[in-house]
CSV table of C-alpha atoms and ligand atoms in Angstrom, one decimal:
chain,number,residue,atom,x,y,z
A,283,MET,CA,0.0,0.0,0.0
A,284,LYS,CA,3.0,2.3,-0.1
A,285,ASN,CA,1.9,3.7,-3.4
A,286,ARG,CA,-1.6,4.5,-2.1
A,287,VAL,CA,-2.8,8.0,-2.9
A,288,PRO,CA,-5.8,9.9,-1.2
A,289,ILE,CA,-8.9,9.7,-3.4
A,290,SER,CA,-9.2,13.5,-3.7
A,291,GLU,CA,-5.7,13.5,-5.4
A,292,ILE,CA,-7.1,11.5,-8.3
A,293,PHE,CA,-9.2,14.4,-9.3
A,294,LYS,CA,-6.2,16.8,-9.5
A,295,SER,CA,-3.7,14.3,-10.8
A,296,LYS,CA,-2.4,13.9,-14.4
A,297,SER,CA,-1.3,10.3,-13.9
A,298,LYS,CA,-3.0,7.5,-15.7
A,299,LYS,CA,-2.7,4.8,-13.0
A,300,ALA,CA,-3.5,4.9,-9.3
A,301,GLU,CA,-3.6,2.8,-6.2
A,302,ILE,CA,-6.3,3.8,-3.7
A,303,ALA,CA,-7.8,2.2,-0.6
A,304,GLY,CA,-10.9,2.9,1.5
A,305,TRP,CA,-14.4,1.8,2.4
A,306,VAL,CA,-17.0,0.4,0.1
A,307,LYS,CA,-19.9,2.9,0.1
A,308,ASN,CA,-22.1,0.9,-2.3
A,309,SER,CA,-22.0,-1.2,-5.4
A,310,ARG,CA,-24.4,-2.2,-8.1
A,311,ALA,CA,-24.5,-4.3,-11.3
A,312,LEU,CA,-26.1,-3.0,-14.5
A,313,GLY,CA,-25.8,-6.0,-16.9
A,314,LYS,CA,-22.4,-5.9,-18.5
A,315,ILE,CA,-21.1,-3.1,-16.3
A,316,LYS,CA,-20.6,-2.9,-12.6
A,317,PHE,CA,-20.0,0.0,-10.3
A,318,LEU,CA,-18.6,0.5,-6.8
A,319,VAL,CA,-18.2,3.8,-4.9
A,320,LEU,CA,-15.1,3.9,-2.7
A,321,ARG,CA,-14.6,6.4,0.1
A,322,ASP,CA,-11.7,7.5,2.1
A,323,ILE,CA,-11.3,10.5,4.5
A,324,SER,CA,-10.5,12.8,1.5
A,325,GLY,CA,-13.4,12.0,-0.7
A,326,GLU,CA,-15.1,9.3,-2.9
A,327,ILE,CA,-14.7,8.0,-6.4
A,328,GLN,CA,-16.6,5.6,-8.7
A,329,ILE,CA,-14.9,2.4,-9.7
A,330,THR,CA,-16.3,1.3,-13.0
A,331,ALA,CA,-15.8,-2.3,-14.3
A,332,PRO,CA,-17.0,-3.0,-17.9
A,333,GLU,CA,-17.2,-6.8,-18.3
A,334,LYS,CA,-15.3,-7.0,-21.5
A,335,SER,CA,-12.2,-5.1,-20.4
A,336,THR,CA,-12.1,-6.2,-16.7
A,337,ASP,CA,-10.3,-9.2,-15.3
A,338,ARG,CA,-12.8,-11.9,-14.8
A,339,LYS,CA,-12.2,-12.4,-11.1
A,340,VAL,CA,-12.4,-8.6,-10.4
A,341,PHE,CA,-15.6,-8.4,-12.4
A,342,GLU,CA,-17.1,-11.3,-10.4
A,343,ILE,CA,-16.5,-9.9,-7.0
A,344,ILE,CA,-17.0,-6.2,-7.4
A,345,ASP,CA,-20.7,-6.2,-6.5
A,346,LYS,CA,-20.4,-9.0,-3.9
A,347,ILE,CA,-18.2,-7.1,-1.4
A,348,PRO,CA,-20.3,-6.1,1.6
A,349,ARG,CA,-20.8,-2.4,2.3
A,350,GLU,CA,-18.2,-0.8,4.6
A,351,SER,CA,-15.6,-3.5,3.8
A,352,VAL,CA,-12.1,-2.1,3.3
A,353,ILE,CA,-10.5,-2.7,0.0
A,354,SER,CA,-7.6,-1.5,-2.1
A,355,VAL,CA,-7.8,-0.9,-5.8
A,356,ILE,CA,-5.2,-0.6,-8.5
A,357,GLY,CA,-6.5,0.7,-11.8
A,358,GLU,CA,-6.6,3.1,-14.6
A,359,ILE,CA,-7.8,6.7,-14.1
A,360,LYS,CA,-10.3,7.7,-16.8
A,361,GLU,CA,-12.1,10.9,-17.6
A,362,SER,CA,-15.8,10.4,-17.6
A,363,LYS,CA,-18.7,12.8,-18.0
A,364,GLN,CA,-21.1,10.5,-16.2
A,365,ALA,CA,-19.0,9.8,-13.2
A,366,PRO,CA,-19.3,12.2,-10.1
A,367,GLY,CA,-16.3,14.5,-10.1
A,368,GLY,CA,-15.6,13.8,-13.8
A,369,LYS,CA,-13.2,10.9,-13.2
A,370,GLU,CA,-13.5,7.2,-12.5
A,371,ILE,CA,-11.2,4.2,-12.0
A,372,ILE,CA,-11.2,1.1,-14.2
A,373,PRO,CA,-9.9,-1.6,-11.9
A,374,ASP,CA,-7.1,-4.0,-12.7
A,375,LYS,CA,-6.8,-5.4,-9.3
A,376,ILE,CA,-9.0,-5.4,-6.1
A,377,GLU,CA,-7.8,-6.7,-2.8
A,378,ILE,CA,-10.2,-7.1,0.2
A,379,LEU,CA,-8.3,-5.9,3.3
A,380,ASN,CA,-11.1,-6.4,5.7
A,381,LYS,CA,-14.5,-7.8,4.8
A,382,SER,CA,-17.4,-6.4,6.7
A,383,GLU,CA,-20.3,-8.4,8.0
A,384,GLU,CA,-23.2,-8.4,5.5
A,385,LEU,CA,-25.7,-7.0,8.0
A,386,LEU,CA,-24.7,-3.6,9.4
A,387,PRO,CA,-26.1,-3.0,13.0
A,388,ILE,CA,-26.9,0.7,12.2
A,389,ASP,CA,-27.9,2.7,9.1
A,390,VAL,CA,-24.7,4.3,7.8
A,391,SER,CA,-26.3,6.2,5.0
A,392,ASP,CA,-25.9,10.0,4.9
A,393,PHE,CA,-29.3,10.5,6.5
A,394,SER,CA,-29.2,7.6,8.9
A,395,LYS,CA,-32.5,6.6,10.4
A,396,THR,CA,-30.9,4.9,13.4
A,397,GLU,CA,-31.6,6.7,16.8
A,398,LEU,CA,-28.7,8.3,18.7
A,399,PRO,CA,-28.3,5.8,21.5
A,400,LYS,CA,-28.0,2.9,19.0
A,401,ARG,CA,-25.6,4.9,16.9
A,402,LEU,CA,-23.5,5.6,20.0
A,403,ASP,CA,-23.4,1.9,20.8
A,404,TYR,CA,-21.8,1.4,17.4
A,405,ARG,CA,-19.9,4.7,17.4
A,406,PHE,CA,-16.9,3.2,15.5
A,407,LEU,CA,-19.3,2.4,12.6
A,408,ASP,CA,-21.2,5.7,13.0
A,409,LEU,CA,-17.8,7.3,12.3
A,410,HIS,CA,-17.8,5.9,8.8
A,411,ARG,CA,-20.4,8.5,8.0
A,412,ARG,CA,-19.3,11.7,6.3
A,413,ARG,CA,-21.6,13.8,8.5
A,414,ILE,CA,-20.2,12.4,11.7
A,415,GLN,CA,-16.6,12.9,10.4
A,416,ALA,CA,-17.5,16.5,9.6
A,417,ILE,CA,-18.5,17.1,13.2
A,418,PHE,CA,-15.1,15.9,14.5
A,419,GLN,CA,-13.2,17.7,11.8
A,420,VAL,CA,-14.8,20.9,13.0
A,421,GLN,CA,-14.0,20.0,16.6
A,422,SER,CA,-10.4,19.5,15.6
A,423,THR,CA,-10.4,23.0,14.1
A,424,ILE,CA,-11.9,24.4,17.4
A,425,LEU,CA,-9.1,22.7,19.4
A,426,GLN,CA,-6.4,24.0,17.0
A,427,GLY,CA,-8.0,27.5,17.0
A,428,PHE,CA,-8.0,27.6,20.8
A,429,ARG,CA,-4.3,26.7,21.0
A,430,GLU,CA,-3.3,29.1,18.2
A,431,PHE,CA,-5.2,31.9,19.8
A,432,MET,CA,-3.7,31.3,23.2
A,433,ILE,CA,-0.1,31.1,21.8
A,434,LYS,CA,-0.7,34.4,20.0
A,435,GLU,CA,-1.8,35.9,23.4
A,436,LYS,CA,1.5,34.6,24.8
A,437,ALA,CA,-0.2,32.3,27.2
A,438,ILE,CA,1.7,29.2,28.5
A,439,GLU,CA,0.2,25.8,27.8
A,440,ALA,CA,0.1,23.7,31.0
A,441,VAL,CA,-1.1,20.2,32.2
A,442,PHE,CA,-2.6,19.6,35.6
A,443,PRO,CA,-3.4,16.6,37.8
A,444,SER,CA,-6.7,14.8,37.4
A,445,ILE,CA,-6.7,13.1,40.8
A,446,ILE,CA,-7.4,15.6,43.6
A,447,SER,CA,-7.9,15.6,47.3
A,448,SER,CA,-10.9,18.0,47.6
A,449,SER,CA,-13.6,19.6,45.5
A,450,SER,CA,-13.3,22.9,43.7
A,451,GLU,CA,-16.8,23.3,42.3
A,452,GLY,CA,-18.9,22.1,45.2
A,453,GLY,CA,-19.0,18.8,47.0
A,454,THR,CA,-21.9,17.0,45.5
A,455,GLU,CA,-20.7,16.2,42.0
A,456,LEU,CA,-17.4,14.3,42.8
A,457,TYR,CA,-16.4,10.8,41.8
A,458,LYS,CA,-14.7,9.2,44.8
A,459,LEU,CA,-11.8,6.8,44.4
A,460,LYS,CA,-9.3,5.0,46.6
A,461,TYR,CA,-5.9,6.5,46.6
A,462,PHE,CA,-3.8,4.0,48.7
A,463,GLU,CA,-5.0,4.5,52.3
A,464,ARG,CA,-6.8,7.8,51.5
A,465,ASP,CA,-9.9,8.9,49.6
A,466,ALA,CA,-9.3,10.9,46.5
A,467,TYR,CA,-11.5,12.3,43.7
A,468,LEU,CA,-11.5,12.7,40.0
A,469,SER,CA,-11.0,16.4,39.1
A,470,GLN,CA,-14.1,18.5,38.4
A,471,SER,CA,-11.9,21.3,37.1
A,472,CYS,CA,-8.3,22.4,37.1
A,473,GLN,CA,-9.5,25.6,38.7
A,474,LEU,CA,-7.2,25.7,41.8
A,475,TYR,CA,-4.1,24.6,39.8
A,476,LYS,CA,-4.5,27.0,36.9
A,477,GLN,CA,-4.8,29.8,39.5
A,478,MET,CA,-1.7,28.8,41.3
A,479,LEU,CA,0.2,28.7,38.0
A,480,ALA,CA,-1.1,32.1,36.8
A,481,CYS,CA,0.2,33.5,40.1
A,482,SER,CA,3.7,33.0,38.8
A,483,MET,CA,3.5,32.5,35.0
A,484,GLU,CA,0.8,35.2,34.5
A,485,LYS,CA,-1.1,33.8,31.5
A,486,VAL,CA,-1.8,30.0,31.2
A,487,PHE,CA,-4.2,27.8,29.3
A,488,THR,CA,-5.0,24.1,29.0
A,489,LEU,CA,-7.4,21.6,27.6
A,490,PHE,CA,-8.6,19.7,30.6
A,491,THR,CA,-10.9,16.7,31.1
A,492,VAL,CA,-13.4,17.0,34.0
A,493,TRP,CA,-15.6,14.5,35.7
A,494,ARG,CA,-18.9,15.5,37.3
A,495,ALA,CA,-21.2,12.9,39.0
A,496,GLU,CA,-24.3,14.9,38.1
A,497,LYS,CA,-27.3,12.6,38.1
A,498,HIS,CA,-29.4,14.5,35.6
A,499,ASN,CA,-29.6,13.3,32.1
A,500,THR,CA,-30.0,16.3,29.7
A,501,THR,CA,-29.0,17.2,26.2
A,502,ARG,CA,-26.4,19.7,27.4
A,503,HIS,CA,-24.7,17.7,30.3
A,504,LEU,CA,-22.1,15.0,30.2
A,505,ASN,CA,-20.4,13.2,33.1
A,506,GLU,CA,-17.0,13.5,31.5
A,507,SER,CA,-16.3,16.6,29.4
A,508,ARG,CA,-13.5,18.7,28.3
A,509,GLN,CA,-12.8,22.3,29.2
A,510,LEU,CA,-10.8,25.0,27.4
A,511,ASP,CA,-9.3,26.8,30.4
A,512,PHE,CA,-7.6,30.2,30.7
A,513,GLU,CA,-6.2,32.1,33.7
A,514,MET,CA,-4.5,35.5,33.8
A,515,ALA,CA,-2.7,37.5,36.5
A,516,PHE,CA,-3.2,41.3,37.0
A,517,ALA,CA,-6.7,41.0,35.5
A,518,ASP,CA,-10.3,41.4,36.5
A,519,GLU,CA,-13.3,39.7,35.0
A,520,PHE,CA,-13.7,42.3,32.2
A,521,ALA,CA,-10.1,41.7,31.0
A,522,VAL,CA,-10.8,38.0,30.7
A,523,MET,CA,-14.2,38.4,29.2
A,524,ASP,CA,-12.5,40.3,26.4
A,525,VAL,CA,-10.0,37.5,25.9
A,526,LEU,CA,-12.9,35.0,25.8
A,527,ALA,CA,-14.8,37.0,23.3
A,528,ARG,CA,-11.8,37.3,21.0
A,529,CYS,CA,-11.0,33.6,21.5
A,530,VAL,CA,-14.5,32.5,20.4
A,531,GLN,CA,-14.5,34.9,17.5
A,532,TYR,CA,-11.0,33.6,16.4
A,533,ILE,CA,-12.3,30.0,16.6
A,534,VAL,CA,-15.5,30.7,14.6
A,535,LYS,CA,-13.5,32.6,11.9
A,536,LYS,CA,-11.1,29.6,11.6
A,537,VAL,CA,-14.0,27.2,11.3
A,538,LEU,CA,-15.5,29.4,8.6
A,539,GLU,CA,-12.3,29.5,6.7
A,540,GLU,CA,-11.2,25.9,7.1
A,541,ASN,CA,-14.4,23.8,7.3
A,542,LYS,CA,-16.4,25.2,4.3
A,543,GLU,CA,-17.2,21.7,3.1
A,544,GLU,CA,-18.0,20.3,6.6
A,545,LEU,CA,-20.4,23.3,7.3
A,546,LYS,CA,-22.1,22.6,4.0
A,547,ILE,CA,-22.5,18.9,4.8
A,548,LEU,CA,-23.9,19.8,8.2
A,549,GLU,CA,-26.1,22.6,6.7
A,550,VAL,CA,-24.8,25.1,9.2
A,551,LYS,CA,-25.0,28.9,8.6
A,552,LEU,CA,-22.4,30.4,10.8
A,553,ASN,CA,-21.5,34.0,11.6
A,554,VAL,CA,-18.7,35.4,13.7
A,555,PRO,CA,-20.5,36.4,16.9
A,556,LYS,CA,-20.8,39.9,18.3
A,557,THR,CA,-20.6,40.6,22.0
A,558,LYS,CA,-23.0,42.0,24.6
A,559,TYR,CA,-22.3,42.8,28.2
A,560,ILE,CA,-25.2,42.9,30.6
A,561,THR,CA,-25.5,42.6,34.4
A,562,PHE,CA,-27.5,39.9,36.2
A,563,LYS,CA,-29.8,42.6,37.5
A,564,GLU,CA,-30.4,43.9,34.0
A,565,VAL,CA,-31.2,40.4,32.8
A,566,ALA,CA,-33.7,40.0,35.6
A,567,ASP,CA,-35.4,43.3,34.6
A,568,LEU,CA,-35.4,42.3,30.9
A,569,MET,CA,-37.0,38.9,31.8
A,570,LYS,CA,-39.6,40.5,34.0
A,571,LYS,CA,-40.7,42.6,31.0
A,572,ASN,CA,-40.9,39.3,29.0
A,573,LYS,CA,-42.8,37.6,31.8
A,574,ILE,CA,-40.1,35.0,32.2
A,575,HIS,CA,-39.2,33.7,35.7
A,576,ILE,CA,-35.6,34.2,36.6
A,577,GLY,CA,-33.8,32.3,39.5
A,578,LYS,CA,-32.4,34.2,42.5
A,579,ASP,CA,-28.8,33.4,41.6
A,580,ASP,CA,-28.8,31.4,38.4
A,581,LEU,CA,-30.3,31.6,34.9
A,582,THR,CA,-32.7,28.9,33.8
A,583,PRO,CA,-32.3,27.3,30.3
A,584,GLU,CA,-35.4,29.3,29.3
A,585,VAL,CA,-33.7,32.6,30.2
A,586,GLU,CA,-30.5,31.7,28.4
A,587,LYS,CA,-32.6,30.9,25.3
A,588,LYS,CA,-34.6,34.1,25.5
A,589,LEU,CA,-31.3,36.2,25.9
A,590,CYS,CA,-30.0,34.8,22.6
A,591,GLU,CA,-33.3,35.4,20.9
A,592,ILE,CA,-33.0,39.1,22.0
A,593,TYR,CA,-29.3,39.2,21.0
A,594,PRO,CA,-28.9,36.7,18.1
A,595,ASP,CA,-25.4,35.7,16.9
A,596,THR,CA,-24.0,37.3,20.0
A,597,ILE,CA,-21.9,36.1,23.0
A,598,VAL,CA,-23.9,37.5,25.9
A,599,PHE,CA,-21.7,38.1,29.0
A,600,VAL,CA,-23.8,38.2,32.1
A,601,HIS,CA,-21.7,39.8,34.8
A,602,ASP,CA,-22.1,41.2,38.3
A,603,TRP,CA,-23.5,37.7,39.2
A,604,PRO,CA,-25.0,37.3,42.7
A,605,ILE,CA,-22.3,36.0,45.0
A,606,SER,CA,-24.6,33.2,46.3
A,607,GLY,CA,-24.7,31.7,42.8
A,608,LYS,CA,-20.9,31.5,42.4
A,609,PRO,CA,-18.2,29.2,43.8
A,610,PHE,CA,-16.1,30.1,46.8
A,611,TYR,CA,-13.1,31.2,44.7
A,612,ILE,CA,-15.0,34.0,42.9
A,613,MET,CA,-14.2,37.5,44.2
A,614,PRO,CA,-17.1,39.4,45.9
A,615,LYS,CA,-17.5,42.8,44.2
A,616,GLN,CA,-16.7,44.5,47.5
A,617,GLY,CA,-13.3,42.7,47.6
A,618,GLN,CA,-12.2,44.0,44.2
A,619,LYS,CA,-9.5,46.6,44.1
A,620,SER,CA,-8.9,48.7,41.0
A,621,LEU,CA,-6.6,47.0,38.6
A,622,PRO,CA,-4.4,48.2,35.8
A,623,ALA,CA,-5.7,45.7,33.2
A,624,SER,CA,-9.2,47.2,32.9
A,625,SER,CA,-11.6,49.3,34.9
A,626,ASN,CA,-15.2,48.2,34.9
A,627,GLY,CA,-16.9,50.9,36.9
A,628,GLN,CA,-19.7,48.5,37.7
A,629,SER,CA,-21.8,48.5,40.8
A,630,LYS,CA,-20.0,47.4,44.0
A,631,GLY,CA,-23.1,45.8,45.6
A,632,LYS,CA,-22.5,43.6,48.6
A,633,ASP,CA,-24.4,40.7,47.2
A,634,SER,CA,-22.7,40.9,43.9
A,635,SER,CA,-19.6,39.1,42.6
A,636,ALA,CA,-16.9,39.5,39.9
A,637,GLY,CA,-18.2,36.3,38.4
A,638,PHE,CA,-19.9,35.9,35.0
A,639,ASP,CA,-21.4,33.4,32.6
A,640,ALA,CA,-21.1,33.6,28.8
A,641,ILE,CA,-24.1,32.5,26.8
A,642,TYR,CA,-24.0,31.7,23.1
A,643,GLN,CA,-26.8,30.3,20.8
A,644,GLY,CA,-29.1,29.9,23.8
A,645,VAL,CA,-26.8,27.9,26.1
A,646,GLU,CA,-24.0,28.7,28.7
A,647,ILE,CA,-20.6,28.1,27.0
A,648,SER,CA,-18.4,29.4,29.7
A,649,SER,CA,-18.2,30.8,33.2
A,650,GLY,CA,-15.4,32.6,35.0
A,651,GLY,CA,-14.5,35.7,36.9
A,652,GLN,CA,-12.0,37.4,39.1
A,653,ARG,CA,-10.7,35.1,41.9
A,654,VAL,CA,-10.1,35.6,45.6
A,655,HIS,CA,-6.4,36.1,46.0
A,656,ILE,CA,-6.4,37.3,49.7
A,657,PRO,CA,-6.0,34.3,52.1
A,658,GLU,CA,-8.2,35.7,54.9
A,659,LEU,CA,-11.0,36.5,52.4
A,660,LEU,CA,-10.7,33.0,50.9
A,661,VAL,CA,-11.2,31.4,54.3
A,662,GLU,CA,-14.2,33.6,54.8
A,663,ARG,CA,-15.6,32.6,51.4
A,664,LEU,CA,-15.0,28.9,52.0
A,665,LYS,CA,-16.9,29.0,55.3
A,666,ALA,CA,-19.7,31.0,53.7
A,667,LYS,CA,-20.1,28.1,51.3
A,668,GLY,CA,-20.1,25.5,54.1
A,669,LEU,CA,-16.7,24.2,53.1
A,670,ASN,CA,-13.9,23.3,55.5
A,671,PRO,CA,-10.8,25.6,55.0
A,672,LYS,CA,-8.7,22.7,56.4
A,673,ASN,CA,-9.3,20.8,53.1
A,674,PHE,CA,-7.9,23.7,51.1
A,675,GLU,CA,-4.7,24.4,53.2
A,676,SER,CA,-2.1,24.2,50.4
A,677,TYR,CA,-4.4,26.2,48.1
A,678,ILE,CA,-4.9,29.0,50.7
A,679,GLU,CA,-1.2,29.0,51.4
A,680,SER,CA,-0.3,29.6,47.8
A,681,PHE,CA,-1.7,33.1,48.2
A,682,LYS,CA,0.4,34.0,51.2
A,683,TYR,CA,3.7,34.7,49.5
A,684,GLY,CA,2.9,37.1,46.7
A,685,ALA,CA,-0.1,36.3,44.7
A,686,PRO,CA,-1.4,38.9,42.2
A,687,PRO,CA,-5.1,39.6,41.5
A,688,HIS,CA,-6.1,37.3,38.8
A,689,ALA,CA,-9.1,36.1,36.7
A,690,GLY,CA,-10.0,33.4,34.2
A,691,TRP,CA,-12.6,31.2,32.6
A,692,GLY,CA,-13.4,27.7,31.5
A,693,MET,CA,-15.3,26.9,28.4
A,694,GLY,CA,-16.9,23.5,27.5
A,695,LEU,CA,-15.4,22.0,24.4
A,696,GLU,CA,-18.4,19.8,23.6
A,697,ARG,CA,-20.9,22.7,24.4
A,698,LEU,CA,-19.0,25.0,22.0
A,699,THR,CA,-18.9,22.3,19.3
A,700,MET,CA,-22.6,21.6,19.8
A,701,LEU,CA,-23.5,25.3,19.6
A,702,ILE,CA,-21.3,26.2,16.6
A,703,LEU,CA,-22.8,23.3,14.7
A,704,GLY,CA,-26.4,23.7,16.0
A,705,LEU,CA,-26.5,20.0,17.2
A,706,ASN,CA,-29.4,19.2,19.3
A,707,ASN,CA,-27.7,16.8,21.7
A,708,ILE,CA,-24.3,17.3,23.3
A,709,ARG,CA,-23.6,13.6,22.8
A,710,GLU,CA,-23.3,14.3,19.1
A,711,ALA,CA,-20.3,16.4,19.9
A,712,VAL,CA,-18.3,13.7,21.8
A,713,LEU,CA,-16.6,10.8,20.2
A,714,PHE,CA,-17.3,8.4,23.1
A,715,PRO,CA,-19.8,10.0,25.6
A,716,ARG,CA,-19.8,9.2,29.3
A,717,ASP,CA,-23.3,9.8,30.7
A,718,ARG,CA,-25.4,8.3,33.4
A,719,ASP,CA,-26.2,5.3,31.3
A,720,ARG,CA,-23.1,4.9,29.2
A,721,LEU,CA,-19.7,3.7,29.9
A,722,THR,CA,-18.9,1.9,26.6
A,723,PRO,CA,-17.7,2.0,24.0
B,980,AMO,P1,-18.3,25.6,35.1
B,980,AMO,O1,-18.7,24.5,36.1
B,980,AMO,O2,-19.3,26.6,34.8
B,980,AMO,O3,-17.0,26.4,35.6
B,980,AMO,O4,-17.9,24.9,33.7
B,980,AMO,C1,-17.3,25.7,32.7
B,980,AMO,C2,-18.0,25.3,31.4
B,980,AMO,O5,-17.8,23.9,31.1
B,980,AMO,C3,-18.9,23.3,30.5
B,980,AMO,N1,-19.5,22.3,31.4
B,980,AMO,C4,-20.1,21.2,31.0
B,980,AMO,N2,-20.3,20.7,29.7
B,980,AMO,C5,-20.9,19.5,29.6
B,980,AMO,N3,-21.3,18.8,30.7
B,980,AMO,C6,-21.2,19.2,31.9
B,980,AMO,N4,-21.6,18.5,33.0
B,980,AMO,C7,-20.5,20.5,32.1
B,980,AMO,N5,-20.2,21.2,33.2
B,980,AMO,C8,-19.6,22.3,32.7
B,980,AMO,C9,-19.9,24.5,30.3
B,980,AMO,C10,-19.5,25.5,31.3
B,980,AMO,O6,-19.8,26.8,31.0
B,980,AMO,N6,-13.8,26.2,37.1
B,980,AMO,C11,-14.9,26.9,36.5
B,980,AMO,C12,-14.5,27.8,35.3
B,980,AMO,C13,-13.6,29.0,35.7
B,980,AMO,O7,-14.2,29.8,36.6
B,980,AMO,O8,-12.5,29.2,35.3
B,980,AMO,C14,-15.9,25.9,36.0
B,980,AMO,O9,-15.6,24.7,35.9
B,980,AMO,O10,-19.7,25.0,29.0
């Protein structure tokens, strides 16, 4: 197979012969001529076998190879007005590299009728579909875009531990495990570590897997998901909201430039989003006018949806979030000192915080804020949240020897993929989802 060329090259190539390999999409016999469509990741081509000019053995098998089998073909490249793309291959030799079972467990056609749970049971086969490949090609661009953007911002890429000794996002959603004689947990976030690193290296980013033992089964939650995390020293929430806005805009632009074909396959109309900054209180007033109930310190999915109806194609930053609705590490508004990075001039209400959520296409994609970097205030905040400061000793200590004010955010990779592509279930945006009912494949 060392002479194998990608199928898409055939359409550009001037050569007369080619060796290709891929998956059998379909085949059919029309009397004295047989056809087979072969697909690889770069494209697909018609293999045409006229009885009189094709080797007998090749002619015999060509319409007998089960769909999705893997074959290699050596043959002649011919111009053809009837063939899709204007070229076809007249086969000299066909080798079956892996024969598929005749009966496929799921429908792998472009518009598969198989339901999502069954498709996920056979995800490896679902991934033969061009539509599914397109989703993960876009996700690959999102990941590359995030990294490229962060490198341009001069942030340091870092990796953090996934086994932790105490919670960072609240105690109820942790997966417990045995760590020799002690209890340990799977990380819910790299929150505390990215903060400690930003306090020396100033700007840091990572792609981090998180585990949350949330019991609810929704179309926007996973039990294992990935976060694009960012943290920056000498910054308040407005400085990092600006970074987040530019980051999402950079990623969307890159997807628009590099995934034209995938967006077409997925029938997605995408625009680079604008930004809107609004306080939690202003959202509450807006919702009152629209007769929509708003929670005391959180936004319901209905509110998130309405906000994006009012501000379409926009990243809506809801800031000055009630302190009761944010984790212990978020700075209360009253604890904020003026910073060189940006000045926000917002209200300094005692119940308000320097935390925010970012909402895009009707769903929260990110949350973040300025952090508490004063040890005494941190102890106070931990207690206020009913947590034991003893469990956070090394984290508290890290702010005792010169820790600058800092801020950051975390953005869900699968959420962003789902919203950019308008997918209706987050499981479509994960190769191998982990949810309440699913641990395989
Ligand atoms: P938060 O818990 O809001 O914040 O998570 C940040 C973003 O991650 C995504 N996300 C999820 N995606 C799928 N399934 C889940 N169960 C899930 N939980 C979260 C969302 C969400 O906006 N440490 C903070 C971030 C920070 O302040 O830096 C945190 O984890 O898109």
